[in-house]
Amino acid sequence: MRTTLCFGEALIDFHAQPPATPDAPPAYLPFAGGAPANVAVAVAKLGGDAAFIGMLGADAFGDLLAKSLGEAGVDMQYVTRTDEANTALAFVSLDANGERSFTFYRPPAADLLYRAEDFPAPAFERAGIFHVCSNSLTEAGIAATTLEGMARAHATGTLVSFDMNLRPALWPRNEDPTPRLWQALHAADVVKLSTEELDFLAQPLSGEAAVLAKLWQGRARWLVITDGDAPIRWFTPDSDGTLTAYKVPAVDTTGAGDAFVGGLIYGLEQAGVTPDSLGAFVTHASQRDDVLRFAAACGAVAVSRRGSFEAMPTPETARQLMAEHA
């Protein structure tokens, strides 16, 4: 089996804790996280072959990330460490419905210092899927590295996955992220957006149809759009459809999208989907919908738990949820 290679951001999520008493000061508990790192953990916990590629700080938080990734079963041989910047931090606050908001301490951050010359060639030779998100597009240097990684994946016949996972607070003030976003969108075979992200892309264009038309000008052949527990929407250049999502009480939505993507990638990995076979796969209704249902179950399991890596599901918890909501 070829490896799912997840590149980019790894950070520490400090999750707000319920106050012990009404007058207690705010308390935050550190969890290993970062969107591509979460996806790598999700794939590994589901039983897939996952590796993380990127740079961690040579600090205590980098140690925590390395330890947590390794314990989750993620291959760490492509991870490098640096003392030129610390590990990024994010403070996560939750509202009464489990919806999260972030306060980031990044840049500077170790993950932003990774460069194309740091990519080891054997990583792409082994990879079946290469996954990235927009959090490694926020600065010119790391954006060039990300796009180069996508190009190297194409050169080795690797399927490229892109979850936009847009966090406006990570981008320089007054900088329009859309040019870099579209570079990555056009370089991906599989794209995952939230409804809010689709709306963001549609604003400077003439609506959703214009986004789709522009997307199909690149490599993408499958677009998946999530919206919490609302139906999942999917599109190909020639067709589209919806699939019912699972409705569960939300405790913490922090890693839900990453768990969904992890389930999606795991399904594609198990089906042996390649860039050349992706078009046929998405036209095969039962296979396509089975993968989407499983991904939705993975996301639903994650929202019912607190944490980042800790919230990622196992095959048993995902299948159990699917059975309970059959």
C-alpha atoms as a PDB file:
ATOM      1  CA  MET A   1       0.000   0.000   0.000  1.00  0.00           C
ATOM      2  CA  ARG A   2       1.282   3.470  -0.899  1.00  0.00           C
ATOM      3  CA  THR A   3       1.516   6.181   1.749  1.00  0.00           C
ATOM      4  CA  THR A   4      -0.765   9.155   2.378  1.00  0.00           C
ATOM      5  CA  LEU A   5       1.664  12.051   2.740  1.00  0.00           C
ATOM      6  CA  CYS A   6       0.316  15.068   4.646  1.00  0.00           C
ATOM      7  CA  PHE A   7       2.323  18.272   4.373  1.00  0.00           C
ATOM      8  CA  GLY A   8       2.362  21.583   6.197  1.00  0.00           C
ATOM      9  CA  GLU A   9       1.001  22.969   9.412  1.00  0.00           C
ATOM     10  CA  ALA A  10       1.520  21.339  12.800  1.00  0.00           C
ATOM     11  CA  LEU A  11       0.772  23.356  15.923  1.00  0.00           C
ATOM     12  CA  ILE A  12      -0.515  23.208  19.472  1.00  0.00           C
ATOM     13  CA  ASP A  13      -4.215  23.856  20.030  1.00  0.00           C
ATOM     14  CA  PHE A  14      -4.902  25.272  23.484  1.00  0.00           C
ATOM     15  CA  HIS A  15      -8.526  24.380  24.169  1.00  0.00           C
ATOM     16  CA  ALA A  16     -10.539  26.480  26.601  1.00  0.00           C
ATOM     17  CA  GLN A  17     -11.657  24.487  29.633  1.00  0.00           C
ATOM     18  CA  PRO A  18     -14.919  24.945  31.535  1.00  0.00           C
ATOM     19  CA  PRO A  19     -14.254  27.157  34.584  1.00  0.00           C
ATOM     20  CA  ALA A  20     -14.176  25.304  37.888  1.00  0.00           C
ATOM     21  CA  THR A  21     -15.963  28.221  39.552  1.00  0.00           C
ATOM     22  CA  PRO A  22     -17.668  31.326  38.127  1.00  0.00           C
ATOM     23  CA  ASP A  23     -14.764  33.555  39.197  1.00  0.00           C
ATOM     24  CA  ALA A  24     -11.956  31.221  38.088  1.00  0.00           C
ATOM     25  CA  PRO A  25      -9.464  32.624  35.551  1.00  0.00           C
ATOM     26  CA  PRO A  26      -9.509  31.224  31.986  1.00  0.00           C
ATOM     27  CA  ALA A  27      -7.768  27.864  31.637  1.00  0.00           C
ATOM     28  CA  TYR A  28      -6.489  26.236  28.440  1.00  0.00           C
ATOM     29  CA  LEU A  29      -5.286  22.667  27.894  1.00  0.00           C
ATOM     30  CA  PRO A  30      -2.691  21.949  25.149  1.00  0.00           C
ATOM     31  CA  PHE A  31      -3.496  19.426  22.404  1.00  0.00           C
ATOM     32  CA  ALA A  32      -1.336  18.441  19.429  1.00  0.00           C
ATOM     33  CA  GLY A  33      -3.029  19.653  16.239  1.00  0.00           C
ATOM     34  CA  GLY A  34      -2.764  21.474  12.917  1.00  0.00           C
ATOM     35  CA  ALA A  35      -5.003  20.597   9.969  1.00  0.00           C
ATOM     36  CA  PRO A  36      -2.651  18.393   7.852  1.00  0.00           C
ATOM     37  CA  ALA A  37      -1.285  16.793  11.016  1.00  0.00           C
ATOM     38  CA  ASN A  38      -4.853  16.011  12.105  1.00  0.00           C
ATOM     39  CA  VAL A  39      -5.533  14.413   8.713  1.00  0.00           C
ATOM     40  CA  ALA A  40      -2.396  12.266   9.002  1.00  0.00           C
ATOM     41  CA  VAL A  41      -3.514  11.095  12.445  1.00  0.00           C
ATOM     42  CA  ALA A  42      -7.037  10.394  11.166  1.00  0.00           C
ATOM     43  CA  VAL A  43      -5.732   8.223   8.324  1.00  0.00           C
ATOM     44  CA  ALA A  44      -3.350   6.370  10.647  1.00  0.00           C
ATOM     45  CA  LYS A  45      -6.006   5.734  13.313  1.00  0.00           C
ATOM     46  CA  LEU A  46      -8.338   4.396  10.628  1.00  0.00           C
ATOM     47  CA  GLY A  47      -5.657   1.866   9.706  1.00  0.00           C
ATOM     48  CA  GLY A  48      -4.103   3.607   6.709  1.00  0.00           C
ATOM     49  CA  ASP A  49      -0.433   4.190   5.979  1.00  0.00           C
ATOM     50  CA  ALA A  50       0.131   7.868   6.798  1.00  0.00           C
ATOM     51  CA  ALA A  51       3.241  10.021   6.984  1.00  0.00           C
ATOM     52  CA  PHE A  52       3.663  13.656   8.001  1.00  0.00           C
ATOM     53  CA  ILE A  53       6.144  15.876   6.196  1.00  0.00           C
ATOM     54  CA  GLY A  54       7.060  19.271   7.574  1.00  0.00           C
ATOM     55  CA  MET A  55       9.082  21.154  10.154  1.00  0.00           C
ATOM     56  CA  LEU A  56       8.621  21.241  13.921  1.00  0.00           C
ATOM     57  CA  GLY A  57      10.215  23.607  16.394  1.00  0.00           C
ATOM     58  CA  ALA A  58      13.087  22.359  18.544  1.00  0.00           C
ATOM     59  CA  ASP A  59      11.065  23.235  21.626  1.00  0.00           C
ATOM     60  CA  ALA A  60       8.806  21.533  24.153  1.00  0.00           C
ATOM     61  CA  PHE A  61       5.752  21.948  21.932  1.00  0.00           C
ATOM     62  CA  GLY A  62       7.601  20.445  18.977  1.00  0.00           C
ATOM     63  CA  ASP A  63       8.456  17.516  21.255  1.00  0.00           C
ATOM     64  CA  LEU A  64       4.777  17.142  22.129  1.00  0.00           C
ATOM     65  CA  LEU A  65       3.792  17.132  18.453  1.00  0.00           C
ATOM     66  CA  ALA A  66       6.456  14.592  17.512  1.00  0.00           C
ATOM     67  CA  LYS A  67       5.481  12.324  20.394  1.00  0.00           C
ATOM     68  CA  SER A  68       1.757  12.590  19.677  1.00  0.00           C
ATOM     69  CA  LEU A  69       2.122  11.978  15.925  1.00  0.00           C
ATOM     70  CA  GLY A  70       4.331   8.955  16.530  1.00  0.00           C
ATOM     71  CA  GLU A  71       2.000   7.488  19.145  1.00  0.00           C
ATOM     72  CA  ALA A  72      -0.899   7.832  16.701  1.00  0.00           C
ATOM     73  CA  GLY A  73       0.954   5.663  14.195  1.00  0.00           C
ATOM     74  CA  VAL A  74       2.061   8.410  11.799  1.00  0.00           C
ATOM     75  CA  ASP A  75       5.359   7.829   9.979  1.00  0.00           C
ATOM     76  CA  MET A  76       7.753  10.571  11.147  1.00  0.00           C
ATOM     77  CA  GLN A  77      10.816   9.890   9.000  1.00  0.00           C
ATOM     78  CA  TYR A  78      10.228  12.982   6.835  1.00  0.00           C
ATOM     79  CA  VAL A  79       9.882  15.438   9.724  1.00  0.00           C
ATOM     80  CA  THR A  80      12.668  17.947  10.372  1.00  0.00           C
ATOM     81  CA  ARG A  81      13.275  20.151  13.410  1.00  0.00           C
ATOM     82  CA  THR A  82      14.534  23.729  13.675  1.00  0.00           C
ATOM     83  CA  ASP A  83      15.591  26.145  16.401  1.00  0.00           C
ATOM     84  CA  GLU A  84      15.084  29.161  14.130  1.00  0.00           C
ATOM     85  CA  ALA A  85      11.429  29.547  15.158  1.00  0.00           C
ATOM     86  CA  ASN A  86       9.126  28.081  17.762  1.00  0.00           C
ATOM     87  CA  THR A  87       6.126  25.854  17.211  1.00  0.00           C
ATOM     88  CA  ALA A  88       2.944  27.752  16.319  1.00  0.00           C
ATOM     89  CA  LEU A  89       0.171  28.052  18.909  1.00  0.00           C
ATOM     90  CA  ALA A  90      -3.596  28.445  18.558  1.00  0.00           C
ATOM     91  CA  PHE A  91      -6.036  29.220  21.360  1.00  0.00           C
ATOM     92  CA  VAL A  92      -9.454  27.686  20.749  1.00  0.00           C
ATOM     93  CA  SER A  93     -12.649  29.018  22.315  1.00  0.00           C
ATOM     94  CA  LEU A  94     -15.990  27.229  22.042  1.00  0.00           C
ATOM     95  CA  ASP A  95     -19.515  28.602  22.118  1.00  0.00           C
ATOM     96  CA  ALA A  96     -22.531  26.820  23.587  1.00  0.00           C
ATOM     97  CA  ASN A  97     -22.978  24.780  20.376  1.00  0.00           C
ATOM     98  CA  GLY A  98     -19.361  23.583  20.264  1.00  0.00           C
ATOM     99  CA  GLU A  99     -18.463  25.958  17.410  1.00  0.00           C
ATOM    100  CA  ARG A 100     -14.864  27.116  17.682  1.00  0.00           C
ATOM    101  CA  SER A 101     -13.011  30.359  17.160  1.00  0.00           C
ATOM    102  CA  PHE A 102      -9.228  30.703  16.959  1.00  0.00           C
ATOM    103  CA  THR A 103      -6.571  33.109  18.172  1.00  0.00           C
ATOM    104  CA  PHE A 104      -3.285  32.279  16.421  1.00  0.00           C
ATOM    105  CA  TYR A 105       0.300  32.929  17.444  1.00  0.00           C
ATOM    106  CA  ARG A 106       1.892  32.468  14.009  1.00  0.00           C
ATOM    107  CA  PRO A 107       4.080  33.782  12.320  1.00  0.00           C
ATOM    108  CA  PRO A 108       6.833  33.298  13.134  1.00  0.00           C
ATOM    109  CA  ALA A 109       6.550  29.516  13.298  1.00  0.00           C
ATOM    110  CA  ALA A 110       8.703  26.501  12.536  1.00  0.00           C
ATOM    111  CA  ASP A 111       6.298  25.006   9.972  1.00  0.00           C
ATOM    112  CA  LEU A 112       6.599  28.129   7.783  1.00  0.00           C
ATOM    113  CA  LEU A 113      10.358  27.612   7.343  1.00  0.00           C
ATOM    114  CA  TYR A 114      10.133  24.382   5.331  1.00  0.00           C
ATOM    115  CA  ARG A 115      11.525  24.766   1.814  1.00  0.00           C
ATOM    116  CA  ALA A 116      11.428  22.725  -1.401  1.00  0.00           C
ATOM    117  CA  GLU A 117      15.024  21.564  -0.936  1.00  0.00           C
ATOM    118  CA  ASP A 118      13.911  19.929   2.329  1.00  0.00           C
ATOM    119  CA  PHE A 119      11.615  17.512   0.465  1.00  0.00           C
ATOM    120  CA  PRO A 120      13.186  14.030   0.392  1.00  0.00           C
ATOM    121  CA  ALA A 121      12.686  12.360  -3.000  1.00  0.00           C
ATOM    122  CA  PRO A 122      11.767   8.943  -1.487  1.00  0.00           C
ATOM    123  CA  ALA A 123       8.704  10.492   0.138  1.00  0.00           C
ATOM    124  CA  PHE A 124       7.016  11.142  -3.212  1.00  0.00           C
ATOM    125  CA  GLU A 125       8.130   7.818  -4.646  1.00  0.00           C
ATOM    126  CA  ARG A 126       6.194   6.062  -1.879  1.00  0.00           C
ATOM    127  CA  ALA A 127       3.181   8.383  -1.815  1.00  0.00           C
ATOM    128  CA  GLY A 128      -0.220   7.444  -3.185  1.00  0.00           C
ATOM    129  CA  ILE A 129      -1.924  10.625  -1.933  1.00  0.00           C
ATOM    130  CA  PHE A 130      -0.383  14.025  -1.154  1.00  0.00           C
ATOM    131  CA  HIS A 131      -2.541  16.279   1.036  1.00  0.00           C
ATOM    132  CA  VAL A 132      -2.199  19.984   1.823  1.00  0.00           C
ATOM    133  CA  CYS A 133      -4.318  22.904   3.038  1.00  0.00           C
ATOM    134  CA  SER A 134      -4.224  26.684   2.653  1.00  0.00           C
ATOM    135  CA  ASN A 135      -2.483  27.268   5.988  1.00  0.00           C
ATOM    136  CA  SER A 136       0.787  26.594   4.152  1.00  0.00           C
ATOM    137  CA  LEU A 137       0.009  29.271   1.553  1.00  0.00           C
ATOM    138  CA  THR A 138      -0.045  32.278   3.885  1.00  0.00           C
ATOM    139  CA  GLU A 139       3.512  33.466   3.128  1.00  0.00           C
ATOM    140  CA  ALA A 140       5.383  33.498  -0.180  1.00  0.00           C
ATOM    141  CA  GLY A 141       8.135  31.082   0.873  1.00  0.00           C
ATOM    142  CA  ILE A 142       5.949  28.335   2.299  1.00  0.00           C
ATOM    143  CA  ALA A 143       3.409  28.837  -0.526  1.00  0.00           C
ATOM    144  CA  ALA A 144       6.116  28.170  -3.129  1.00  0.00           C
ATOM    145  CA  THR A 145       7.137  25.059  -1.194  1.00  0.00           C
ATOM    146  CA  THR A 146       3.555  23.801  -1.059  1.00  0.00           C
ATOM    147  CA  LEU A 147       2.991  24.283  -4.776  1.00  0.00           C
ATOM    148  CA  GLU A 148       6.317  22.609  -5.545  1.00  0.00           C
ATOM    149  CA  GLY A 149       5.238  19.648  -3.394  1.00  0.00           C
ATOM    150  CA  MET A 150       2.011  19.387  -5.377  1.00  0.00           C
ATOM    151  CA  ALA A 151       4.002  19.473  -8.638  1.00  0.00           C
ATOM    152  CA  ARG A 152       6.373  16.754  -7.428  1.00  0.00           C
ATOM    153  CA  ALA A 153       3.401  14.625  -6.432  1.00  0.00           C
ATOM    154  CA  HIS A 154       1.960  14.953  -9.950  1.00  0.00           C
ATOM    155  CA  ALA A 155       5.304  13.933 -11.429  1.00  0.00           C
ATOM    156  CA  THR A 156       5.223  10.633  -9.510  1.00  0.00           C
ATOM    157  CA  GLY A 157       1.579   9.836 -10.332  1.00  0.00           C
ATOM    158  CA  THR A 158       0.372  10.752  -6.856  1.00  0.00           C
ATOM    159  CA  LEU A 159      -3.216  11.885  -6.238  1.00  0.00           C
ATOM    160  CA  VAL A 160      -3.247  15.429  -4.793  1.00  0.00           C
ATOM    161  CA  SER A 161      -5.839  16.449  -2.187  1.00  0.00           C
ATOM    162  CA  PHE A 162      -6.501  20.054  -1.115  1.00  0.00           C
ATOM    163  CA  ASP A 163      -8.703  21.112   1.807  1.00  0.00           C
ATOM    164  CA  MET A 164      -8.960  24.885   1.664  1.00  0.00           C
ATOM    165  CA  ASN A 165      -9.475  25.165   5.453  1.00  0.00           C
ATOM    166  CA  LEU A 166      -9.317  28.950   5.167  1.00  0.00           C
ATOM    167  CA  ARG A 167      -8.263  30.832   8.311  1.00  0.00           C
ATOM    168  CA  PRO A 168      -8.290  34.567   7.408  1.00  0.00           C
ATOM    169  CA  ALA A 169      -6.517  35.482  10.669  1.00  0.00           C
ATOM    170  CA  LEU A 170      -3.398  33.647   9.453  1.00  0.00           C
ATOM    171  CA  TRP A 171      -3.044  35.833   6.355  1.00  0.00           C
ATOM    172  CA  PRO A 172      -1.302  39.234   6.380  1.00  0.00           C
ATOM    173  CA  ARG A 173      -3.739  42.066   6.874  1.00  0.00           C
ATOM    174  CA  ASN A 174      -5.058  43.564   3.633  1.00  0.00           C
ATOM    175  CA  GLU A 175      -3.635  40.704   1.530  1.00  0.00           C
ATOM    176  CA  ASP A 176      -6.044  38.974  -0.833  1.00  0.00           C
ATOM    177  CA  PRO A 177      -5.504  35.213  -0.454  1.00  0.00           C
ATOM    178  CA  THR A 178      -7.459  34.241  -3.582  1.00  0.00           C
ATOM    179  CA  PRO A 179      -4.553  34.241  -6.110  1.00  0.00           C
ATOM    180  CA  ARG A 180      -2.614  31.650  -4.104  1.00  0.00           C
ATOM    181  CA  LEU A 181      -5.769  29.734  -3.244  1.00  0.00           C
ATOM    182  CA  TRP A 182      -6.564  29.335  -6.934  1.00  0.00           C
ATOM    183  CA  GLN A 183      -3.021  28.170  -7.671  1.00  0.00           C
ATOM    184  CA  ALA A 184      -3.533  25.341  -5.197  1.00  0.00           C
ATOM    185  CA  LEU A 185      -7.104  24.661  -6.291  1.00  0.00           C
ATOM    186  CA  HIS A 186      -5.938  24.246  -9.885  1.00  0.00           C
ATOM    187  CA  ALA A 187      -3.114  21.908  -8.800  1.00  0.00           C
ATOM    188  CA  ALA A 188      -5.344  19.500  -6.841  1.00  0.00           C
ATOM    189  CA  ASP A 189      -7.188  16.432  -8.080  1.00  0.00           C
ATOM    190  CA  VAL A 190      -9.628  16.306  -5.140  1.00  0.00           C
ATOM    191  CA  VAL A 191     -10.846  19.505  -3.453  1.00  0.00           C
ATOM    192  CA  LYS A 192     -12.763  19.849  -0.207  1.00  0.00           C
ATOM    193  CA  LEU A 193     -14.493  23.126   0.706  1.00  0.00           C
ATOM    194  CA  SER A 194     -16.929  24.239   3.347  1.00  0.00           C
ATOM    195  CA  THR A 195     -20.025  26.151   2.251  1.00  0.00           C
ATOM    196  CA  GLU A 196     -18.477  29.316   3.701  1.00  0.00           C
ATOM    197  CA  GLU A 197     -15.327  28.769   1.653  1.00  0.00           C
ATOM    198  CA  LEU A 198     -17.349  28.263  -1.515  1.00  0.00           C
ATOM    199  CA  ASP A 199     -19.121  31.550  -0.783  1.00  0.00           C
ATOM    200  CA  PHE A 200     -15.732  33.241  -0.224  1.00  0.00           C
ATOM    201  CA  LEU A 201     -14.504  32.097  -3.633  1.00  0.00           C
ATOM    202  CA  ALA A 202     -17.800  33.091  -5.271  1.00  0.00           C
ATOM    203  CA  GLN A 203     -17.796  36.691  -3.986  1.00  0.00           C
ATOM    204  CA  PRO A 204     -15.328  38.146  -6.525  1.00  0.00           C
ATOM    205  CA  LEU A 205     -16.776  36.013  -9.312  1.00  0.00           C
ATOM    206  CA  SER A 206     -20.352  35.812 -10.516  1.00  0.00           C
ATOM    207  CA  GLY A 207     -21.539  33.104  -8.161  1.00  0.00           C
ATOM    208  CA  GLU A 208     -21.166  29.385  -7.528  1.00  0.00           C
ATOM    209  CA  ALA A 209     -21.378  28.361 -11.183  1.00  0.00           C
ATOM    210  CA  ALA A 210     -18.409  30.596 -11.978  1.00  0.00           C
ATOM    211  CA  VAL A 211     -16.380  28.958  -9.201  1.00  0.00           C
ATOM    212  CA  LEU A 212     -17.109  25.524 -10.642  1.00  0.00           C
ATOM    213  CA  ALA A 213     -16.265  26.597 -14.178  1.00  0.00           C
ATOM    214  CA  LYS A 214     -12.960  28.053 -13.006  1.00  0.00           C
ATOM    215  CA  LEU A 215     -12.144  24.987 -10.901  1.00  0.00           C
ATOM    216  CA  TRP A 216     -12.554  22.590 -13.839  1.00  0.00           C
ATOM    217  CA  GLN A 217      -9.938  24.585 -15.754  1.00  0.00           C
ATOM    218  CA  GLY A 218      -7.332  22.931 -13.519  1.00  0.00           C
ATOM    219  CA  ARG A 219      -6.683  19.306 -12.564  1.00  0.00           C
ATOM    220  CA  ALA A 220      -9.642  18.901 -10.179  1.00  0.00           C
ATOM    221  CA  ARG A 221     -12.153  16.199 -11.008  1.00  0.00           C
ATOM    222  CA  TRP A 222     -13.989  15.923  -7.694  1.00  0.00           C
ATOM    223  CA  LEU A 223     -15.202  18.708  -5.419  1.00  0.00           C
ATOM    224  CA  VAL A 224     -16.769  17.902  -2.042  1.00  0.00           C
ATOM    225  CA  ILE A 225     -18.558  20.586  -0.004  1.00  0.00           C
ATOM    226  CA  THR A 226     -19.472  20.167   3.658  1.00  0.00           C
ATOM    227  CA  ASP A 227     -21.767  22.283   5.808  1.00  0.00           C
ATOM    228  CA  GLY A 228     -21.881  20.877   9.337  1.00  0.00           C
ATOM    229  CA  ASP A 229     -24.720  18.369   9.592  1.00  0.00           C
ATOM    230  CA  ALA A 230     -26.410  19.704   6.442  1.00  0.00           C
ATOM    231  CA  PRO A 231     -26.253  17.474   3.347  1.00  0.00           C
ATOM    232  CA  ILE A 232     -22.870  16.967   1.703  1.00  0.00           C
ATOM    233  CA  ARG A 233     -22.687  18.272  -1.866  1.00  0.00           C
ATOM    234  CA  TRP A 234     -20.345  16.878  -4.496  1.00  0.00           C
ATOM    235  CA  PHE A 235     -19.497  17.935  -8.023  1.00  0.00           C
ATOM    236  CA  THR A 236     -17.563  16.583 -11.006  1.00  0.00           C
ATOM    237  CA  PRO A 237     -17.160  18.351 -14.359  1.00  0.00           C
ATOM    238  CA  ASP A 238     -20.170  16.382 -15.642  1.00  0.00           C
ATOM    239  CA  SER A 239     -22.401  15.656 -12.636  1.00  0.00           C
ATOM    240  CA  ASP A 240     -23.316  16.580  -9.082  1.00  0.00           C
ATOM    241  CA  GLY A 241     -25.280  15.244  -6.136  1.00  0.00           C
ATOM    242  CA  THR A 242     -25.966  15.360  -2.416  1.00  0.00           C
ATOM    243  CA  LEU A 243     -25.652  12.938   0.468  1.00  0.00           C
ATOM    244  CA  THR A 244     -27.251  13.170   3.898  1.00  0.00           C
ATOM    245  CA  ALA A 245     -24.822  13.910   6.733  1.00  0.00           C
ATOM    246  CA  TYR A 246     -25.065  12.575  10.294  1.00  0.00           C
ATOM    247  CA  LYS A 247     -26.679  14.752  12.947  1.00  0.00           C
ATOM    248  CA  VAL A 248     -24.994  14.387  16.354  1.00  0.00           C
ATOM    249  CA  PRO A 249     -24.707  16.712  19.366  1.00  0.00           C
ATOM    250  CA  ALA A 250     -21.611  18.866  18.839  1.00  0.00           C
ATOM    251  CA  VAL A 251     -19.134  19.043  21.709  1.00  0.00           C
ATOM    252  CA  ASP A 252     -16.145  20.492  19.837  1.00  0.00           C
ATOM    253  CA  THR A 253     -16.020  21.113  16.077  1.00  0.00           C
ATOM    254  CA  THR A 254     -12.273  21.870  16.004  1.00  0.00           C
ATOM    255  CA  GLY A 255     -11.122  18.779  14.097  1.00  0.00           C
ATOM    256  CA  ALA A 256     -14.351  17.793  12.361  1.00  0.00           C
ATOM    257  CA  GLY A 257     -13.311  18.867   8.870  1.00  0.00           C
ATOM    258  CA  ASP A 258      -9.931  17.183   9.251  1.00  0.00           C
ATOM    259  CA  ALA A 259     -11.594  13.961  10.404  1.00  0.00           C
ATOM    260  CA  PHE A 260     -13.899  14.121   7.369  1.00  0.00           C
ATOM    261  CA  VAL A 261     -10.942  14.609   5.039  1.00  0.00           C
ATOM    262  CA  GLY A 262      -9.053  11.808   6.776  1.00  0.00           C
ATOM    263  CA  GLY A 263     -11.995   9.463   6.199  1.00  0.00           C
ATOM    264  CA  LEU A 264     -12.270  10.585   2.573  1.00  0.00           C
ATOM    265  CA  ILE A 265      -8.565  10.056   1.906  1.00  0.00           C
ATOM    266  CA  TYR A 266      -8.592   6.706   3.689  1.00  0.00           C
ATOM    267  CA  GLY A 267     -11.477   5.593   1.453  1.00  0.00           C
ATOM    268  CA  LEU A 268      -9.643   6.700  -1.676  1.00  0.00           C
ATOM    269  CA  GLU A 269      -6.483   4.977  -0.450  1.00  0.00           C
ATOM    270  CA  GLN A 270      -8.322   1.717   0.218  1.00  0.00           C
ATOM    271  CA  ALA A 271      -9.918   1.860  -3.226  1.00  0.00           C
ATOM    272  CA  GLY A 272      -6.505   2.398  -4.840  1.00  0.00           C
ATOM    273  CA  VAL A 273      -7.669   5.567  -6.593  1.00  0.00           C
ATOM    274  CA  THR A 274      -5.058   7.314  -8.742  1.00  0.00           C
ATOM    275  CA  PRO A 275      -5.248  10.540 -10.762  1.00  0.00           C
ATOM    276  CA  ASP A 276      -6.010   8.449 -13.835  1.00  0.00           C
ATOM    277  CA  SER A 277      -8.763   6.392 -12.164  1.00  0.00           C
ATOM    278  CA  LEU A 278     -10.398   9.208 -10.175  1.00  0.00           C
ATOM    279  CA  GLY A 279     -12.856  10.069 -12.959  1.00  0.00           C
ATOM    280  CA  ALA A 280     -14.132   6.499 -13.143  1.00  0.00           C
ATOM    281  CA  PHE A 281     -14.318   6.231  -9.351  1.00  0.00           C
ATOM    282  CA  VAL A 282     -16.572   9.265  -8.911  1.00  0.00           C
ATOM    283  CA  THR A 283     -18.988   7.994 -11.560  1.00  0.00           C
ATOM    284  CA  HIS A 284     -19.373   4.681  -9.691  1.00  0.00           C
ATOM    285  CA  ALA A 285     -22.247   5.688  -7.409  1.00  0.00           C
ATOM    286  CA  SER A 286     -22.023   2.987  -4.749  1.00  0.00           C
ATOM    287  CA  GLN A 287     -18.248   3.286  -4.264  1.00  0.00           C
ATOM    288  CA  ARG A 288     -18.345   7.081  -4.246  1.00  0.00           C
ATOM    289  CA  ASP A 289     -21.244   7.288  -1.797  1.00  0.00           C
ATOM    290  CA  ASP A 290     -19.752   4.657   0.509  1.00  0.00           C
ATOM    291  CA  VAL A 291     -16.586   6.741   0.825  1.00  0.00           C
ATOM    292  CA  LEU A 292     -18.589   9.926   1.452  1.00  0.00           C
ATOM    293  CA  ARG A 293     -20.771   8.245   4.101  1.00  0.00           C
ATOM    294  CA  PHE A 294     -17.715   6.913   5.892  1.00  0.00           C
ATOM    295  CA  ALA A 295     -16.043  10.345   5.768  1.00  0.00           C
ATOM    296  CA  ALA A 296     -19.212  11.926   7.170  1.00  0.00           C
ATOM    297  CA  ALA A 297     -19.231   9.412  10.013  1.00  0.00           C
ATOM    298  CA  CYS A 298     -15.600  10.245  10.791  1.00  0.00           C
ATOM    299  CA  GLY A 299     -16.459  13.934  10.999  1.00  0.00           C
ATOM    300  CA  ALA A 300     -19.483  13.224  13.193  1.00  0.00           C
ATOM    301  CA  VAL A 301     -17.396  11.168  15.621  1.00  0.00           C
ATOM    302  CA  ALA A 302     -14.889  14.016  15.889  1.00  0.00           C
ATOM    303  CA  VAL A 303     -17.472  16.690  16.761  1.00  0.00           C
ATOM    304  CA  SER A 304     -18.702  14.547  19.639  1.00  0.00           C
ATOM    305  CA  ARG A 305     -15.254  14.670  21.312  1.00  0.00           C
ATOM    306  CA  ARG A 306     -12.887  17.299  22.647  1.00  0.00           C
ATOM    307  CA  GLY A 307      -9.358  17.710  21.360  1.00  0.00           C
ATOM    308  CA  SER A 308      -7.605  17.487  18.020  1.00  0.00           C
ATOM    309  CA  PHE A 309      -5.618  14.268  17.563  1.00  0.00           C
ATOM    310  CA  GLU A 310      -7.670  12.779  20.397  1.00  0.00           C
ATOM    311  CA  ALA A 311     -10.911  13.407  18.522  1.00  0.00           C
ATOM    312  CA  MET A 312      -9.932  11.471  15.404  1.00  0.00           C
ATOM    313  CA  PRO A 313     -12.008   8.281  14.997  1.00  0.00           C
ATOM    314  CA  THR A 314     -11.095   4.627  14.680  1.00  0.00           C
ATOM    315  CA  PRO A 315     -12.806   2.369  12.124  1.00  0.00           C
ATOM    316  CA  GLU A 316     -14.857   0.875  14.954  1.00  0.00           C
ATOM    317  CA  THR A 317     -16.186   4.207  16.227  1.00  0.00           C
ATOM    318  CA  ALA A 318     -17.017   5.378  12.696  1.00  0.00           C
ATOM    319  CA  ARG A 319     -18.813   2.130  11.797  1.00  0.00           C
ATOM    320  CA  GLN A 320     -20.671   2.145  15.102  1.00  0.00           C
ATOM    321  CA  LEU A 321     -21.977   5.644  14.432  1.00  0.00           C
ATOM    322  CA  MET A 322     -23.033   4.589  10.931  1.00  0.00           C
ATOM    323  CA  ALA A 323     -24.917   1.619  12.371  1.00  0.00           C
ATOM    324  CA  GLU A 324     -26.639   3.767  14.981  1.00  0.00           C
ATOM    325  CA  HIS A 325     -27.770   6.251  12.323  1.00  0.00           C
ATOM    326  CA  ALA A 326     -28.536   3.798   9.547  1.00  0.00           C
END
